[in-house]
Short mmCIF file of C-alpha atoms in Angstrom, two decimals:
data_model
loop_
_atom_site.label_atom_id
_atom_site.label_comp_id
_atom_site.label_asym_id
_atom_site.label_seq_id
_atom_site.Cartn_x
_atom_site.Cartn_y
_atom_site.Cartn_z
CA MET A 1 97.79 143.47 123.39
CA PRO A 2 99.11 140.15 121.95
CA VAL A 3 96.49 137.44 122.31
CA ILE A 4 98.76 134.76 123.82
CA GLY A 5 99.61 135.35 127.48
CA LEU A 6 101.78 133.45 129.95
CA GLY A 7 100.33 131.73 132.99
CA THR A 8 102.43 130.80 136.02
CA SER A 9 100.23 128.51 138.11
CA ARG A 10 102.27 125.45 139.14
CA VAL A 11 104.93 125.88 136.44
CA PHE A 12 106.60 128.92 138.09
CA ASP A 13 106.12 127.63 141.63
CA ILE A 14 109.64 126.24 141.83
CA GLU A 15 112.68 126.34 144.08
CA PRO A 16 114.67 129.38 142.88
CA ILE A 17 117.87 127.52 142.06
CA LYS A 18 120.00 128.31 139.03
CA SER A 19 118.95 125.38 136.83
CA GLU A 20 115.22 125.97 137.39
CA LEU A 21 115.52 129.74 136.98
CA ASN A 22 117.41 129.31 133.69
CA VAL A 23 114.49 127.31 132.30
CA ARG A 24 112.03 130.06 133.26
CA ARG A 25 114.28 132.76 131.82
CA ARG A 26 114.38 130.88 128.53
CA ILE A 27 110.58 130.61 128.52
CA LEU A 28 110.29 134.34 129.21
CA ASP A 29 112.77 135.16 126.43
CA ILE A 30 110.85 133.06 123.90
CA PHE A 31 107.57 134.56 125.08
CA TYR A 32 108.82 138.14 124.70
CA GLU A 33 110.70 137.57 121.43
CA ASN A 34 107.54 136.18 119.88
CA GLY A 35 105.34 139.07 120.91
CA GLY A 36 104.09 137.92 124.31
CA ARG A 37 103.48 140.59 126.93
CA LEU A 38 100.93 139.62 129.59
CA ILE A 39 102.13 137.47 132.50
CA ASP A 40 99.41 136.28 134.87
CA THR A 41 100.22 135.19 138.41
CA SER A 42 98.83 135.17 141.96
CA PRO A 43 99.93 134.97 145.60
CA MET A 44 98.02 131.68 145.54
CA TYR A 45 100.62 130.24 143.16
CA GLY A 46 103.32 129.57 145.73
CA MET A 47 106.69 131.00 144.67
CA SER A 48 105.48 132.23 141.27
CA GLU A 49 105.58 135.96 142.02
CA GLU A 50 109.08 135.71 143.47
CA VAL A 51 110.31 133.63 140.55
CA ILE A 52 108.92 136.19 138.10
CA GLY A 53 110.68 138.94 140.03
CA ILE A 54 113.99 137.09 139.71
CA SER A 55 113.65 135.66 136.20
CA ALA A 56 112.09 138.69 134.53
CA GLU A 57 113.81 141.44 136.54
CA GLU A 58 115.46 143.08 133.53
CA TYR A 59 112.21 143.05 131.55
CA ILE A 60 110.24 144.41 134.51
CA GLN A 61 112.65 147.28 135.16
CA LYS A 62 112.21 148.32 131.52
CA ASN A 63 108.41 147.93 131.70
CA ARG A 64 108.45 145.34 128.93
CA PHE A 65 105.75 143.10 130.43
CA PHE A 66 102.09 143.62 131.29
CA LEU A 67 102.10 142.21 134.83
CA ALA A 68 98.82 140.80 136.08
CA THR A 69 98.46 139.41 139.57
CA LYS A 70 95.66 138.93 142.08
CA VAL A 71 94.54 139.61 145.62
CA TRP A 72 93.27 136.53 147.41
CA THR A 73 92.27 137.24 150.99
CA GLU A 74 89.55 138.66 153.22
CA GLY A 75 89.56 142.06 154.91
CA LYS A 76 90.91 145.46 153.95
CA GLU A 77 94.21 145.26 155.85
CA ASN A 78 95.04 141.82 154.44
CA GLY A 79 94.18 143.01 150.94
CA VAL A 80 96.46 146.02 151.21
CA ARG A 81 99.26 143.87 152.61
CA HIS A 82 98.93 141.20 149.92
CA SER A 83 99.00 143.81 147.16
CA GLU A 84 102.10 145.46 148.61
CA GLU A 85 103.79 142.07 148.85
CA SER A 86 103.08 141.47 145.16
CA PHE A 87 104.91 144.69 144.24
CA GLN A 88 107.86 143.64 146.38
CA LYS A 89 108.03 140.04 145.20
CA MET A 90 107.94 140.98 141.52
CA LYS A 91 110.30 143.95 142.09
CA ALA A 92 107.80 146.14 140.27
CA ASN A 93 107.06 149.82 140.76
CA LYS A 94 103.86 149.38 138.81
CA ILE A 95 101.56 146.42 138.17
CA SER A 96 99.33 146.66 135.12
CA LEU A 97 96.42 144.64 136.47
CA ILE A 98 95.37 143.32 139.87
CA GLN A 99 92.37 141.00 139.98
CA VAL A 100 90.16 139.75 142.81
CA HIS A 101 91.03 136.07 142.83
CA ASN A 102 88.00 133.77 142.69
CA LEU A 103 85.82 136.73 143.77
CA LEU A 104 86.95 136.38 147.40
CA ASP A 105 85.65 139.33 149.46
CA TRP A 106 85.30 141.26 146.22
CA LYS A 107 83.40 144.23 147.66
CA THR A 108 86.25 145.02 150.05
CA GLN A 109 89.11 144.27 147.67
CA ILE A 110 87.73 146.30 144.77
CA LYS A 111 87.76 149.41 147.00
CA THR A 112 91.46 148.86 147.72
CA LEU A 113 92.20 148.27 144.05
CA ARG A 114 90.39 151.48 143.13
CA SER A 115 92.66 153.37 145.51
CA LEU A 116 95.74 151.82 143.89
CA LYS A 117 94.40 152.74 140.47
CA ASP A 118 93.71 156.33 141.55
CA GLU A 119 97.29 156.53 142.85
CA GLY A 120 98.58 155.36 139.46
CA ARG A 121 100.19 152.22 140.88
CA ILE A 122 97.99 149.92 138.81
CA ASP A 123 96.26 150.51 135.48
CA TYR A 124 93.36 148.07 135.59
CA ILE A 125 91.07 146.17 137.95
CA GLY A 126 89.76 142.67 137.32
CA ILE A 127 87.85 139.73 138.73
CA THR A 128 88.56 136.04 138.19
CA HIS A 129 87.17 132.55 138.53
CA TYR A 130 87.88 129.16 137.02
CA LYS A 131 84.45 127.51 137.19
CA SER A 132 81.45 128.21 134.99
CA ASN A 133 79.05 128.15 137.94
CA ALA A 134 80.55 131.52 138.95
CA PHE A 135 79.60 133.25 135.69
CA ASP A 136 76.26 134.59 136.96
CA GLU A 137 77.94 136.19 139.97
CA MET A 138 80.69 137.63 137.78
CA ILE A 139 78.12 139.25 135.51
CA LYS A 140 76.29 140.62 138.54
CA ILE A 141 79.55 142.20 139.79
CA MET A 142 80.36 143.65 136.38
CA LYS A 143 76.92 145.25 136.23
CA ALA A 144 77.46 146.86 139.64
CA GLU A 145 81.15 147.84 139.41
CA LYS A 146 83.48 149.32 136.80
CA ILE A 147 85.59 146.27 135.93
CA ASP A 148 88.32 146.42 133.27
CA PHE A 149 89.18 142.71 132.96
CA ALA A 150 87.31 139.46 133.58
CA GLN A 151 89.22 136.19 133.76
CA PHE A 152 87.41 132.87 133.43
CA ASN A 153 87.57 129.39 131.93
CA TYR A 154 86.82 128.71 128.28
CA SER A 155 88.00 125.97 125.95
CA LEU A 156 86.89 123.42 123.41
CA GLY A 157 85.89 121.23 126.35
CA GLU A 158 84.32 123.97 128.51
CA ARG A 159 82.13 126.11 126.27
CA GLU A 160 79.65 127.57 128.78
CA ALA A 161 81.29 131.01 128.46
CA GLU A 162 79.86 131.33 124.95
CA GLN A 163 76.32 131.52 126.31
CA ARG A 164 76.39 134.71 128.42
CA ILE A 165 79.65 135.97 129.84
CA LEU A 166 81.62 136.37 126.61
CA PRO A 167 78.76 138.27 124.89
CA PHE A 168 78.29 140.38 128.03
CA CYS A 169 81.97 141.34 128.13
CA LYS A 170 81.95 142.21 124.45
CA ASP A 171 78.83 144.36 124.75
CA ASN A 172 80.26 146.19 127.77
CA GLU A 173 83.83 146.55 126.45
CA ILE A 174 85.36 144.46 129.24
CA ALA A 175 88.62 142.73 128.31
CA THR A 176 88.70 138.96 128.82
CA LEU A 177 91.48 136.69 130.04
CA ILE A 178 90.88 133.02 129.34
CA ASN A 179 92.19 130.40 131.75
CA ARG A 180 92.17 126.58 131.54
CA PRO A 181 92.60 126.59 127.71
CA PHE A 182 93.74 122.96 127.82
CA MET A 183 91.64 121.95 130.86
CA ARG A 184 94.81 121.21 132.84
CA GLY A 185 96.00 118.82 130.12
CA ARG A 186 92.74 116.91 129.73
CA LEU A 187 92.32 117.95 126.08
CA PHE A 188 95.80 116.64 125.25
CA ARG A 189 95.04 113.33 126.94
CA GLU A 190 91.85 112.97 124.92
CA ALA A 191 93.72 113.75 121.68
CA GLN A 192 96.60 111.39 122.47
CA ASN A 193 97.49 109.07 119.59
CA LYS A 194 95.06 110.88 117.30
CA LYS A 195 96.27 112.48 114.08
CA LEU A 196 95.56 116.10 113.28
CA PRO A 197 92.95 116.48 110.52
CA LEU A 198 94.56 117.40 107.21
CA TRP A 199 92.28 120.41 106.76
CA LEU A 200 94.10 122.15 109.64
CA ASP A 201 97.00 122.79 107.26
CA ASP A 202 94.87 125.53 105.70
CA TYR A 203 95.01 127.37 109.04
CA ASP A 204 98.74 126.91 109.70
CA ILE A 205 98.01 124.58 112.60
CA ASP A 206 100.58 121.87 113.18
CA SER A 207 99.83 120.72 116.74
CA TRP A 208 96.86 119.96 118.96
CA GLY A 209 97.88 122.80 121.27
CA GLN A 210 97.63 125.32 118.46
CA PHE A 211 94.27 123.85 117.44
CA PHE A 212 92.87 124.23 120.96
CA LEU A 213 94.17 127.81 121.18
CA LYS A 214 92.89 128.76 117.72
CA TYR A 215 89.41 127.67 118.74
CA ILE A 216 89.49 130.05 121.71
CA ILE A 217 90.99 133.09 120.02
CA SER A 218 88.58 132.78 117.11
CA HIS A 219 85.87 134.14 119.42
CA ASP A 220 85.69 137.89 118.95
CA ALA A 221 85.14 138.55 122.67
CA VAL A 222 88.43 136.90 123.69
CA THR A 223 91.22 139.34 124.49
CA ILE A 224 94.01 137.08 125.79
CA VAL A 225 94.46 133.36 126.41
CA ILE A 226 96.67 132.44 129.35
CA THR A 227 98.90 129.46 128.60
CA ALA A 228 101.20 127.88 131.18
CA THR A 229 104.18 125.66 130.46
CA SER A 230 107.52 124.63 131.92
CA LYS A 231 108.98 123.77 128.51
CA SER A 232 110.48 126.33 126.15
CA LYS A 233 109.49 124.24 123.12
CA LYS A 234 105.83 124.37 124.17
CA MET A 235 106.08 128.12 124.79
CA LEU A 236 107.27 128.62 121.22
CA GLU A 237 104.52 126.38 119.90
CA ASN A 238 101.86 128.31 121.85
CA THR A 239 103.02 131.71 120.57
CA ARG A 240 102.67 130.43 117.01
CA ALA A 241 98.95 129.74 117.47
CA VAL A 242 98.13 133.31 116.46
#
């Protein structure tokens, strides 16, 4: 699986008009042409699932993308309904990965996801969070349940994952999806007006974004980094961080 993934939080939550959809289609084209495969989304992300279903329909029908979404609700019936809605919104017969978003009602939702996996409608089950104070609970869940993917925050500015959860995932062969690689833009703001060190030329790094991504993917327990952008130029730059 290519190490650079595509995130859709905020940037794919748009009004599905032609001009906006064309921008997303261009981003998806660049992502795919440069080896990208995993697209991460969630019902929590507004219109993102619908926009993926429209913008990436041809790719999805040919099974070109590894679709990853989430279930974010309480109760069995709501979980089943939300998952079915994800299939419909993305126009997908199969979703590669469904994750329990922010661990909400995880005991109930994992049972539903196991049923979907047994039916062959999904390939993998995951859990997610975006704050390091959830790491202990995530590890507890992964010790109790068979989890295929764990998604959590890790970056040059948020390094807590290095202490326990990344080593745990590596030791237990659990794939990792890294969110908040740029801390919602904070790392770029801190690097603003600063020049890249010359020694980065030795690593084919020509932007701060690539530097921040290289730091993450250099960890041997990282499977995929989820990057989100609404600009095709930035998408191309991100894919070249490998």
